[in-house]
Short mmCIF file of C-alpha atoms (C1' of nucleotides) in Angstrom, two decimals:
data_model
loop_
_atom_site.label_atom_id
_atom_site.label_comp_id
_atom_site.label_asym_id
_atom_site.label_seq_id
_atom_site.Cartn_x
_atom_site.Cartn_y
_atom_site.Cartn_z
CA UNK A 1 -0.01 -0.08 0.13
CA UNK A 2 1.59 3.50 -0.82
CA UNK A 3 0.32 6.22 0.78
CA UNK A 4 1.99 8.95 -1.63
CA UNK A 5 0.07 8.05 -4.99
CA UNK A 6 0.36 11.51 -6.60
CA UNK A 7 2.85 13.83 -6.62
CA UNK A 8 2.14 17.40 -7.76
CA UNK A 9 3.96 20.88 -7.83
CA UNK A 10 1.85 23.68 -6.18
CA UNK A 11 2.85 26.89 -7.53
CA UNK A 12 5.36 28.73 -5.27
CA UNK A 13 5.37 26.55 -2.38
CA UNK A 14 7.94 24.06 -1.23
CA UNK A 15 8.27 20.47 -1.73
CA UNK A 16 4.54 20.19 -2.34
CA UNK A 17 3.02 16.97 -2.79
CA UNK A 18 -0.82 16.11 -3.06
CA UNK A 19 -3.29 13.63 -2.65
CA UNK A 20 -5.94 15.46 -4.23
CA UNK A 21 -8.57 12.94 -3.05
CA UNK A 22 -7.42 13.63 0.64
CA UNK A 23 -7.49 17.28 0.02
CA UNK A 24 -10.51 18.75 1.72
CA UNK A 25 -9.48 20.79 4.79
CA UNK A 26 -10.12 24.66 4.45
CA UNK A 27 -8.14 27.16 6.40
CA UNK A 28 -10.64 27.34 9.11
CA UNK A 29 -12.36 24.29 10.62
CA UNK A 30 -12.64 22.22 13.39
CA UNK A 31 -9.58 20.10 13.98
CA UNK A 32 -10.48 16.55 14.41
CA UNK A 33 -7.28 14.75 13.13
CA UNK A 34 -6.75 11.07 12.69
CA UNK A 35 -4.17 9.18 14.27
CA UNK A 36 -0.41 10.62 13.37
CA UNK A 37 -1.74 14.25 13.27
CA UNK A 38 -0.77 17.09 15.29
CA UNK A 39 -1.92 20.32 15.77
CA UNK A 40 0.23 23.61 15.86
CA UNK A 41 -0.67 26.91 17.15
CA UNK A 42 0.63 30.21 15.97
CA UNK A 43 4.46 30.27 16.68
CA UNK A 44 4.58 26.44 17.48
CA UNK A 45 7.19 24.50 15.71
CA UNK A 46 6.88 21.32 13.79
CA UNK A 47 10.62 20.82 14.01
CA UNK A 48 13.69 22.88 14.35
CA UNK A 49 16.81 22.97 12.05
CA UNK A 50 19.26 20.34 13.11
CA UNK A 51 16.37 17.91 14.40
CA UNK A 52 17.03 14.34 14.12
CA UNK A 53 14.56 11.39 13.23
CA UNK A 54 11.66 13.77 11.83
CA UNK A 55 9.42 12.41 9.44
CA UNK A 56 7.47 13.58 6.48
CA UNK A 57 4.29 15.67 7.24
CA UNK A 58 1.49 16.76 5.02
CA UNK A 59 -0.24 20.08 5.90
CA UNK A 60 -3.87 19.19 6.70
CA UNK A 61 -4.94 23.00 7.30
CA UNK A 62 -3.37 26.31 8.24
CA UNK A 63 -0.13 27.56 6.88
CA UNK A 64 3.36 27.05 7.89
CA UNK A 65 6.77 28.63 6.97
CA UNK A 66 10.26 27.12 6.55
CA UNK A 67 13.44 29.48 7.42
CA UNK A 68 16.82 29.45 9.06
CA UNK A 69 18.89 31.83 10.71
CA UNK A 70 22.08 32.72 9.34
CA UNK A 71 25.47 33.30 11.08
CA UNK A 72 24.84 36.92 11.16
CA UNK A 73 21.34 36.29 12.56
CA UNK A 74 19.02 37.51 9.79
CA UNK A 75 16.28 35.21 8.85
CA UNK A 76 15.69 33.47 5.37
CA UNK A 77 12.40 32.39 4.61
CA UNK A 78 12.53 29.35 2.33
CA UNK A 79 8.86 28.87 1.63
CA UNK A 80 5.46 28.65 2.71
CA UNK A 81 3.37 25.30 2.91
CA UNK A 82 -0.15 25.42 2.29
CA UNK A 83 -2.66 22.50 2.60
CA UNK A 84 -1.97 19.41 0.75
CA UNK A 85 2.08 20.38 0.60
CA UNK A 86 4.38 17.73 1.95
CA UNK A 87 7.13 19.07 4.67
CA UNK A 88 10.34 17.29 5.61
CA UNK A 89 12.08 15.75 2.66
CA UNK A 90 15.37 15.84 4.64
CA UNK A 91 13.77 12.89 6.25
CA UNK A 92 13.96 11.20 3.13
CA UNK A 93 17.59 11.53 3.03
CA UNK A 94 17.93 10.38 6.41
CA UNK A 95 19.28 13.78 7.24
CA UNK A 96 18.54 16.05 9.80
CA UNK A 97 16.33 18.99 9.17
CA UNK A 98 18.26 21.78 7.36
CA UNK A 99 15.59 24.30 8.54
CA UNK A 100 12.85 24.83 10.91
CA UNK A 101 9.44 25.03 10.15
CA UNK A 102 6.84 27.22 12.06
CA UNK A 103 3.09 27.50 11.98
CA UNK A 104 1.97 31.21 11.05
CA UNK A 105 -1.65 30.30 12.57
CA UNK A 106 -3.44 27.31 13.72
CA UNK A 107 -2.32 24.69 11.71
CA UNK A 108 -2.58 20.91 11.35
CA UNK A 109 -0.34 18.29 9.93
CA UNK A 110 -0.43 14.62 9.77
CA UNK A 111 2.57 12.42 9.77
CA UNK A 112 2.96 10.51 6.39
CA UNK A 113 3.13 6.60 7.14
CA UNK A 114 6.42 5.53 8.21
CA UNK A 115 5.75 2.30 5.75
CA UNK A 116 5.57 3.91 2.67
CA UNK A 117 7.93 6.70 3.11
CA UNK A 118 10.99 5.59 5.35
CA UNK A 119 14.51 6.07 5.32
CA UNK A 120 15.17 2.36 5.95
CA UNK A 121 12.73 0.63 3.57
CA UNK A 122 13.73 0.61 -0.06
CA UNK A 123 11.85 3.16 -2.09
CA UNK A 124 9.85 1.73 -4.93
CA UNK A 125 11.25 3.07 -8.12
CA UNK A 126 8.09 5.10 -8.97
CA UNK A 127 8.14 6.62 -5.73
CA UNK A 128 11.82 7.66 -6.12
CA UNK A 129 11.11 9.31 -9.56
CA UNK A 130 8.12 11.24 -8.12
CA UNK A 131 10.33 12.79 -5.34
CA UNK A 132 12.86 13.56 -7.94
CA UNK A 133 10.28 15.24 -10.08
CA UNK A 134 9.43 16.95 -6.62
CA UNK A 135 13.11 18.21 -5.91
CA UNK A 136 13.16 19.08 -9.35
CA UNK A 137 10.40 21.19 -8.95
CA UNK A 138 11.79 22.90 -5.63
CA UNK A 139 14.76 23.62 -7.93
CA UNK A 140 12.83 25.51 -10.26
CA UNK A 141 10.99 27.60 -7.38
CA UNK A 142 14.49 28.54 -6.12
CA UNK A 143 15.36 29.74 -9.46
CA UNK A 144 12.20 31.55 -9.92
CA UNK A 145 12.68 33.11 -6.32
CA UNK A 146 16.39 34.10 -7.36
CA UNK A 147 15.13 35.83 -10.46
CA UNK A 148 12.55 37.62 -8.32
CA UNK A 149 15.61 38.92 -6.19
CA UNK A 150 16.78 40.56 -9.26
CA UNK A 151 13.75 42.40 -10.33
CA UNK A 152 12.18 45.64 -9.14
CA UNK A 153 9.95 45.71 -6.14
CA UNK A 154 6.63 45.76 -8.04
CA UNK A 155 7.81 42.60 -10.19
CA UNK A 156 8.30 40.72 -6.92
CA UNK A 157 5.17 41.49 -5.30
CA UNK A 158 3.36 40.91 -8.32
CA UNK A 159 5.08 37.48 -9.17
CA UNK A 160 4.35 36.55 -5.37
CA UNK A 161 0.53 37.43 -5.83
CA UNK A 162 0.25 35.72 -8.97
CA UNK A 163 1.79 32.52 -7.56
CA UNK A 164 -0.38 32.70 -4.42
CA UNK A 165 -3.35 33.16 -6.77
CA UNK A 166 -2.30 29.98 -8.58
CA UNK A 167 -1.86 28.10 -5.57
CA UNK A 168 -5.10 29.17 -4.41
CA UNK A 169 -7.17 28.32 -7.62
CA UNK A 170 -5.35 24.72 -7.66
CA UNK A 171 -6.83 24.18 -4.46
CA UNK A 172 -10.27 25.28 -5.44
CA UNK A 173 -10.48 28.70 -4.15
CA UNK A 174 -11.12 32.03 -5.73
CA UNK A 175 -8.07 32.97 -8.08
CA UNK A 176 -8.59 36.66 -7.76
CA UNK A 177 -9.80 37.11 -4.15
CA UNK A 178 -7.94 35.73 -1.11
CA UNK A 179 -6.40 36.28 2.36
CA UNK A 180 -2.79 36.29 2.69
CA UNK A 181 -1.85 34.26 5.73
CA UNK A 182 1.32 35.74 6.35
CA UNK A 183 2.15 39.14 7.91
CA UNK A 184 4.01 42.05 5.91
CA UNK A 185 7.36 41.29 7.56
CA UNK A 186 7.24 37.41 6.52
CA UNK A 187 5.96 38.53 2.92
CA UNK A 188 8.70 40.94 2.72
CA UNK A 189 11.17 38.59 3.88
CA UNK A 190 10.33 36.08 1.50
CA UNK A 191 10.39 38.04 -1.66
CA UNK A 192 13.43 39.96 -0.41
CA UNK A 193 12.18 43.31 0.56
CA UNK A 194 11.83 45.28 3.83
CA UNK A 195 8.14 45.62 5.35
CA UNK A 196 7.98 49.33 4.50
CA UNK A 197 8.52 48.77 0.86
CA UNK A 198 6.12 46.17 0.52
CA UNK A 199 3.49 48.39 1.97
CA UNK A 200 4.32 51.04 -0.57
CA UNK A 201 4.17 48.65 -3.36
CA UNK A 202 0.69 47.46 -2.06
CA UNK A 203 -0.43 51.25 -1.95
CA UNK A 204 1.04 51.82 -5.43
CA UNK A 205 -0.77 48.91 -6.68
CA UNK A 206 -4.07 49.89 -4.84
CA UNK A 207 -3.79 53.11 -6.37
CA UNK A 208 -3.39 52.15 -9.90
CA UNK A 209 -6.34 50.40 -9.80
CA UNK A 210 -4.80 46.73 -9.93
CA UNK A 211 -5.44 45.79 -6.37
CA UNK A 212 -8.02 45.86 -3.69
CA UNK A 213 -6.11 45.61 -0.46
CA UNK A 214 -7.65 45.42 3.03
CA UNK A 215 -5.20 44.26 5.80
CA UNK A 216 -4.41 40.93 4.44
CA UNK A 217 -7.42 40.54 2.19
CA UNK A 218 -6.53 40.99 -1.56
CA UNK A 219 -8.31 41.23 -4.54
CA UNK A 220 -6.64 41.14 -8.05
CA UNK A 221 -8.70 43.73 -9.93
CA UNK A 222 -6.39 43.76 -13.28
CA UNK A 223 -5.05 40.50 -13.82
CA UNK A 224 -3.38 41.42 -17.13
CA UNK A 225 -1.54 44.35 -15.53
CA UNK A 226 -0.20 42.25 -12.61
CA UNK A 227 1.13 39.85 -15.08
CA UNK A 228 2.72 42.69 -17.06
CA UNK A 229 4.60 43.92 -14.00
CA UNK A 230 5.78 40.50 -13.25
CA UNK A 231 7.44 40.01 -16.15
CA UNK A 232 9.03 43.32 -16.89
CA UNK A 233 12.85 43.26 -16.05
CA UNK A 234 14.48 44.94 -13.25
CA UNK A 235 13.84 48.55 -12.63
CA UNK B 1 28.21 -2.60 -12.48
CA UNK B 2 27.79 0.98 -11.23
CA UNK B 3 29.62 3.51 -12.73
CA UNK B 4 28.61 6.24 -10.17
CA UNK B 5 30.15 5.16 -7.13
CA UNK B 6 30.63 8.03 -5.16
CA UNK B 7 28.79 11.22 -5.14
CA UNK B 8 30.15 14.25 -3.98
CA UNK B 9 28.97 18.13 -3.74
CA UNK B 10 31.68 20.26 -5.00
CA UNK B 11 31.12 23.85 -3.40
CA UNK B 12 29.21 26.22 -5.34
CA UNK B 13 28.61 24.08 -8.57
CA UNK B 14 25.84 22.61 -9.92
CA UNK B 15 24.75 18.80 -9.52
CA UNK B 16 28.21 18.05 -8.67
CA UNK B 17 28.96 14.17 -8.51
CA UNK B 18 32.38 13.01 -8.81
CA UNK B 19 34.53 9.78 -8.87
CA UNK B 20 37.61 10.78 -7.32
CA UNK B 21 39.66 8.13 -8.85
CA UNK B 22 38.84 9.09 -12.13
CA UNK B 23 39.45 12.74 -11.88
CA UNK B 24 42.48 13.59 -13.20
CA UNK B 25 42.12 15.99 -15.85
CA UNK B 26 43.76 19.42 -15.25
CA UNK B 27 42.69 22.81 -17.12
CA UNK B 28 45.07 22.61 -19.78
CA UNK B 29 45.60 19.17 -21.43
CA UNK B 30 45.60 17.13 -24.81
CA UNK B 31 41.91 15.74 -25.05
CA UNK B 32 42.22 12.14 -25.68
CA UNK B 33 38.76 11.45 -24.68
CA UNK B 34 37.58 7.77 -24.66
CA UNK B 35 34.40 6.43 -26.42
CA UNK B 36 31.20 8.36 -25.43
CA UNK B 37 33.43 11.48 -25.02
CA UNK B 38 32.73 14.99 -26.69
CA UNK B 39 35.00 17.98 -26.91
CA UNK B 40 33.35 21.45 -27.18
CA UNK B 41 35.01 24.82 -27.82
CA UNK B 42 34.25 28.20 -26.40
CA UNK B 43 30.80 28.82 -27.11
CA UNK B 44 29.56 25.53 -28.22
CA UNK B 45 26.52 24.31 -26.57
CA UNK B 46 26.47 20.93 -24.84
CA UNK B 47 22.75 20.98 -25.11
CA UNK B 48 20.21 23.82 -24.98
CA UNK B 49 16.96 24.40 -23.06
CA UNK B 50 14.21 22.08 -24.31
CA UNK B 51 16.66 19.74 -26.02
CA UNK B 52 15.12 15.79 -25.75
CA UNK B 53 16.84 12.51 -25.15
CA UNK B 54 19.80 13.98 -23.76
CA UNK B 55 22.10 12.11 -21.30
CA UNK B 56 24.01 12.55 -18.32
CA UNK B 57 27.54 14.26 -18.78
CA UNK B 58 30.85 14.49 -16.53
CA UNK B 59 32.86 17.36 -17.01
CA UNK B 60 36.44 15.63 -17.87
CA UNK B 61 38.19 19.20 -18.32
CA UNK B 62 37.41 22.38 -18.74
CA UNK B 63 34.39 24.83 -17.43
CA UNK B 64 31.07 25.01 -18.58
CA UNK B 65 28.06 27.12 -17.34
CA UNK B 66 24.34 26.66 -17.37
CA UNK B 67 21.85 29.42 -17.94
CA UNK B 68 18.32 30.10 -19.39
CA UNK B 69 16.63 33.13 -21.08
CA UNK B 70 13.78 34.71 -19.41
CA UNK B 71 10.68 35.83 -21.19
CA UNK B 72 12.04 39.55 -20.81
CA UNK B 73 15.21 38.34 -22.56
CA UNK B 74 17.72 38.41 -19.63
CA UNK B 75 20.09 35.51 -19.07
CA UNK B 76 20.20 33.83 -15.77
CA UNK B 77 23.29 31.91 -14.98
CA UNK B 78 22.52 28.82 -12.72
CA UNK B 79 25.76 27.41 -12.16
CA UNK B 80 29.26 26.71 -13.57
CA UNK B 81 30.49 23.00 -13.82
CA UNK B 82 34.32 22.19 -13.33
CA UNK B 83 35.88 18.81 -13.99
CA UNK B 84 34.19 16.04 -11.97
CA UNK B 85 30.76 17.69 -11.97
CA UNK B 86 27.83 16.13 -13.49
CA UNK B 87 25.48 17.92 -15.79
CA UNK B 88 22.02 16.97 -17.00
CA UNK B 89 19.90 15.83 -14.26
CA UNK B 90 16.76 16.45 -16.13
CA UNK B 91 17.53 13.71 -17.93
CA UNK B 92 17.23 11.55 -14.99
CA UNK B 93 13.55 12.49 -14.82
CA UNK B 94 13.01 11.77 -18.27
CA UNK B 95 12.45 15.57 -18.81
CA UNK B 96 13.98 17.85 -21.50
CA UNK B 97 16.43 20.25 -20.37
CA UNK B 98 15.22 22.90 -18.44
CA UNK B 99 18.19 25.15 -19.27
CA UNK B 100 21.32 25.67 -21.69
CA UNK B 101 24.62 24.27 -21.00
CA UNK B 102 27.77 25.86 -22.86
CA UNK B 103 31.20 25.80 -22.67
CA UNK B 104 33.25 28.85 -21.35
CA UNK B 105 36.30 27.43 -22.99
CA UNK B 106 37.81 24.39 -24.58
CA UNK B 107 36.38 21.85 -22.59
CA UNK B 108 35.73 18.00 -22.65
CA UNK B 109 32.78 16.04 -21.33
CA UNK B 110 31.95 12.15 -21.00
CA UNK B 111 28.53 10.85 -21.61
CA UNK B 112 27.79 8.60 -18.37
CA UNK B 113 27.01 4.89 -19.09
CA UNK B 114 23.37 4.62 -20.11
CA UNK B 115 23.27 1.29 -18.48
CA UNK B 116 23.86 2.65 -14.99
CA UNK B 117 22.06 6.23 -15.31
CA UNK B 118 18.99 5.52 -17.50
CA UNK B 119 15.73 6.56 -17.34
CA UNK B 120 13.88 3.63 -17.98
CA UNK B 121 15.96 1.15 -16.06
CA UNK B 122 15.00 1.14 -12.59
CA UNK B 123 17.51 2.59 -10.38
CA UNK B 124 19.48 0.87 -7.59
CA UNK B 125 18.24 2.08 -4.18
CA UNK B 126 21.51 3.44 -3.32
CA UNK B 127 22.00 5.58 -6.41
CA UNK B 128 18.61 7.05 -6.09
CA UNK B 129 19.65 7.97 -2.39
CA UNK B 130 22.89 9.29 -3.71
CA UNK B 131 21.04 11.37 -6.67
CA UNK B 132 18.62 12.44 -4.05
CA UNK B 133 21.49 13.91 -1.55
CA UNK B 134 22.84 15.36 -4.84
CA UNK B 135 19.93 17.38 -5.38
CA UNK B 136 19.67 18.40 -1.82
CA UNK B 137 22.88 19.71 -2.31
CA UNK B 138 21.63 21.82 -5.29
CA UNK B 139 18.71 23.09 -3.22
CA UNK B 140 21.32 24.44 -0.71
CA UNK B 141 23.17 25.92 -3.30
CA UNK B 142 20.49 27.92 -4.62
CA UNK B 143 19.32 28.93 -1.27
CA UNK B 144 23.05 30.00 -0.48
CA UNK B 145 22.78 32.05 -3.94
CA UNK B 146 19.26 33.58 -2.64
CA UNK B 147 21.20 34.89 0.34
CA UNK B 148 23.97 36.20 -1.39
CA UNK B 149 21.38 38.05 -3.62
CA UNK B 150 20.45 39.68 -0.42
CA UNK B 151 23.69 40.57 0.53
CA UNK B 152 26.10 43.40 -0.40
CA UNK B 153 28.61 43.76 -3.16
CA UNK B 154 31.30 42.95 -1.24
CA UNK B 155 29.71 39.78 0.62
CA UNK B 156 28.84 38.48 -2.90
CA UNK B 157 32.12 38.32 -4.24
CA UNK B 158 33.75 37.24 -1.12
CA UNK B 159 31.26 34.52 -0.75
CA UNK B 160 31.76 33.30 -4.38
CA UNK B 161 35.85 33.42 -4.15
CA UNK B 162 35.46 31.45 -1.12
CA UNK B 163 33.35 28.96 -2.53
CA UNK B 164 35.50 28.59 -5.70
CA UNK B 165 38.33 28.41 -3.50
CA UNK B 166 36.84 25.44 -1.82
CA UNK B 167 35.91 23.79 -5.00
CA UNK B 168 39.77 24.24 -6.24
CA UNK B 169 40.86 22.80 -2.96
CA UNK B 170 38.73 19.85 -3.25
CA UNK B 171 40.01 19.16 -6.82
CA UNK B 172 43.61 19.03 -5.30
CA UNK B 173 44.52 22.69 -6.36
CA UNK B 174 45.94 25.59 -4.63
CA UNK B 175 43.03 27.15 -2.07
CA UNK B 176 44.68 30.61 -2.25
CA UNK B 177 45.80 31.13 -5.79
CA UNK B 178 43.63 30.27 -8.83
CA UNK B 179 42.52 31.11 -12.01
CA UNK B 180 39.03 32.18 -12.62
CA UNK B 181 37.67 30.64 -15.92
CA UNK B 182 34.72 32.74 -16.49
CA UNK B 183 34.86 36.60 -17.52
CA UNK B 184 33.65 39.42 -15.70
CA UNK B 185 30.36 39.51 -17.08
CA UNK B 186 29.48 35.80 -16.34
CA UNK B 187 30.81 36.23 -12.96
CA UNK B 188 28.64 39.30 -12.17
CA UNK B 189 25.62 37.46 -13.94
CA UNK B 190 26.25 34.46 -11.41
CA UNK B 191 26.39 36.66 -8.31
CA UNK B 192 23.77 39.13 -9.48
CA UNK B 193 25.74 42.25 -10.15
CA UNK B 194 26.78 44.32 -13.06
CA UNK B 195 30.05 43.75 -14.51
CA UNK B 196 31.30 47.40 -13.54
CA UNK B 197 30.37 46.63 -9.83
CA UNK B 198 32.43 43.52 -9.80
CA UNK B 199 35.26 45.43 -11.10
CA UNK B 200 34.67 47.66 -8.73
CA UNK B 201 34.61 45.20 -5.81
CA UNK B 202 37.91 43.45 -7.25
CA UNK B 203 39.55 46.80 -6.87
CA UNK B 204 38.43 47.72 -3.51
CA UNK B 205 39.77 44.05 -2.07
CA UNK B 206 43.14 44.61 -3.71
CA UNK B 207 43.37 48.19 -2.60
CA UNK B 208 42.41 46.70 1.01
CA UNK B 209 45.31 43.85 0.65
CA UNK B 210 42.76 41.22 0.73
CA UNK B 211 43.39 39.98 -2.91
CA UNK B 212 45.81 40.30 -5.56
CA UNK B 213 43.99 40.23 -9.10
CA UNK B 214 45.85 40.12 -12.28
CA UNK B 215 43.04 39.60 -14.98
CA UNK B 216 41.52 36.45 -13.98
CA UNK B 217 44.25 34.87 -11.86
CA UNK B 218 43.34 35.85 -8.18
CA UNK B 219 45.31 35.42 -5.22
CA UNK B 220 43.88 35.37 -1.96
CA UNK B 221 46.26 37.38 0.62
CA UNK B 222 43.97 37.51 3.47
CA UNK B 223 41.29 34.60 4.05
CA UNK B 224 40.11 35.71 7.09
CA UNK B 225 39.13 39.20 6.20
CA UNK B 226 37.70 37.70 3.06
CA UNK B 227 35.50 35.29 5.30
CA UNK B 228 34.41 38.15 7.33
CA UNK B 229 33.30 40.03 4.67
CA UNK B 230 31.17 36.90 3.33
CA UNK B 231 29.35 36.64 6.30
CA UNK B 232 28.72 40.29 7.55
CA UNK B 233 25.22 41.01 6.63
CA UNK B 234 23.48 43.35 3.77
CA UNK B 235 24.89 46.92 3.62
"C1'" DC C 1 -9.50 50.67 28.04
"C1'" DG C 2 -4.40 51.01 27.75
"C1'" DC C 3 -0.81 48.63 25.87
"C1'" DT C 4 2.37 46.03 22.47
"C1'" DT C 5 2.51 44.99 18.10
"C1'" DT C 6 2.06 45.40 13.17
"C1'" DG C 7 1.22 48.22 9.32
"C1'" DT C 8 1.63 52.93 6.84
"C1'" DT C 9 3.48 57.13 5.09
"C1'" DG C 10 7.00 60.90 4.62
"C1'" DA C 11 12.09 62.50 3.97
"C1'" DA C 12 16.82 61.88 3.86
"C1'" DC C 13 20.36 58.99 2.87
"C1'" DT C 14 23.08 54.91 0.38
"C1'" DC C 15 24.46 51.49 -2.43
"C1'" DG C 16 24.65 49.91 -7.00
"C1'" DT C 17 23.46 50.96 -11.44
"C1'" DT C 18 23.73 53.60 -15.41
"C1'" DC C 19 25.98 56.20 -18.75
"C1'" DA C 20 30.44 57.61 -20.93
"C1'" DA C 21 35.31 57.31 -21.80
"C1'" DA C 22 39.68 55.45 -21.44
"C1'" DG C 23 43.05 51.66 -21.06
"C1'" DG C 24 43.85 46.60 -22.00
"C1'" DT C 25 43.98 42.22 -24.25
"C1'" DG C 26 43.58 38.69 -27.85
"C1'" DG C 27 42.99 37.61 -32.46
"C1'" DT C 28 43.22 38.21 -37.53
"C1'" DG C 29 45.38 39.76 -41.39
"C1'" DG C 30 48.41 42.30 -43.99
"C1'" DC D 1 55.86 40.76 -36.72
"C1'" DC D 2 53.54 44.50 -36.44
"C1'" DA D 3 48.97 47.06 -36.95
"C1'" DC D 4 44.13 47.23 -36.58
"C1'" DC D 5 39.94 46.03 -34.69
"C1'" DA D 6 36.60 43.92 -31.55
"C1'" DC D 7 35.80 43.01 -26.96
"C1'" DC D 8 36.61 43.17 -22.32
"C1'" DT D 9 37.92 45.58 -18.23
"C1'" DT D 10 38.50 49.28 -15.09
"C1'" DT D 11 37.27 53.80 -13.65
"C1'" DG D 12 34.83 58.25 -13.12
"C1'" DA D 13 30.31 60.81 -12.39
"C1'" DA D 14 25.38 61.38 -11.99
"C1'" DC D 15 21.25 59.18 -10.99
"C1'" DG D 16 17.64 56.58 -8.95
"C1'" DA D 17 15.37 52.36 -6.78
"C1'" DG D 18 15.35 50.80 -2.23
"C1'" DT D 19 16.37 51.33 2.57
"C1'" DT D 20 16.77 53.52 6.92
"C1'" DC D 21 14.90 56.40 10.39
"C1'" DA D 22 11.21 58.55 12.53
"C1'" DA D 23 6.63 59.58 13.32
"C1'" DC D 24 1.95 58.21 13.10
"C1'" DA D 25 -2.19 55.11 12.38
"C1'" DA D 26 -4.60 50.52 13.22
"C1'" DA D 27 -5.49 46.46 14.65
"C1'" DG D 28 -4.55 42.57 18.34
"C1'" DC D 29 -4.85 41.56 23.05
"C1'" DG D 30 -4.78 41.40 28.14
#
DNA sequence: CGCTTTGTTGAACTCGTTCAAAGGTGGTGG
DNA sequence: CCACCACCTTTGAACGAGTTCAACAAAGCG
């Protein structure tokens, strides 16, 4: 019996692997988690960088972020995890966690079966192939992030919003209207800006009629314009 | 018979996998390549983004770079390949190439045995594990590059030089004195700067007595200072 | 309700880019 | 062998995008 039957890359978010037929948890919901599940509250860590013997988790509901702290002390956000995403591919290599994962809000995760995804057990060829595809996608995501890092501020936020929009759509939510689960600081950190600048860009796009922004509730009014911004090169 | 017996990550460079006992080619040498080998001259492409039915190559001598062109037309350099590195892990997923690879100078590559590394053949569990470790390292390299993208100019070049220094050392060359195989433009592109800035930073570090620079011949005079620069946060 | 935290807006400043020009380097053909 | 040319590298000066600093507004929370 294989638990991971279908791996799929979800927009911008890390190591995304989904079982669509299991994906039913919304962002707000009662957490009646089956065995192997775990509920985290805002600020709770799923695991920390360096932890051993972690397993692979699937996000059932809520949002988490992965990050690590550099020698100089500044935080680097590696990615966000939405419902359906898999977390902890380090475990698959038998390595200790290379980054920390923390809940941005009340979140629920489920431990993937040790039988199907285990360090010791020989992998099935197809599962291996799927995991490779998954990591390949992760490489693309980072390449994308790298490209964003060399673009202007508007392009970065536009790119992020479009990615998030797609991620929402692929989960069956509205493509043009959604709630951003992370604060400005985390958002800024992810796209490589300072919170003030993010705020400015939001205001700028709002004034241009491209977005409607109320706190973290975003509405994309002019999708084409946003796309145009995302593609335009640095400046 | 497994050809890839030992996979090892080489500093900053992509998908690095080595067989140390086979690694003997220096940067300048007569190219008497065995069967399956291929010699490229400056500007020759090993393959281009989108090519199908590529295989996995190992760099025997010379240096290559991988890159792709964005919609806007600007080039993104993904990484450099030094002797011993493996190229073309896309082939392992049975996907077409996601980026182009071109020789920076006369270079020699060898096709890895189709028997040992093939899309169709079931992978050996250990080889799979090794490839996963390899891709994991690639993820780390990109994360590192991402961090560099958010640092100051000095830190970026310092970081690059230290990585390159390590890569040289791991190949048995001098850690403190080496020849950079890529031009200022490619170097700048890789670390996310413009050539002029790279030039300025080189001059700055030279004037501070940290480096000796003659064209592409670099000598690290103050390794500690360079390391300090690489760690210091953005500014 | 008062407090802390988070988000917004303005003004000055800084770092890297852009633009422009001079100095080198390597390759080619006379 | 040298002259020429194209390309790369270096250096300078001005500009501009994003950050920093600081103040204020808003929201979360006891």
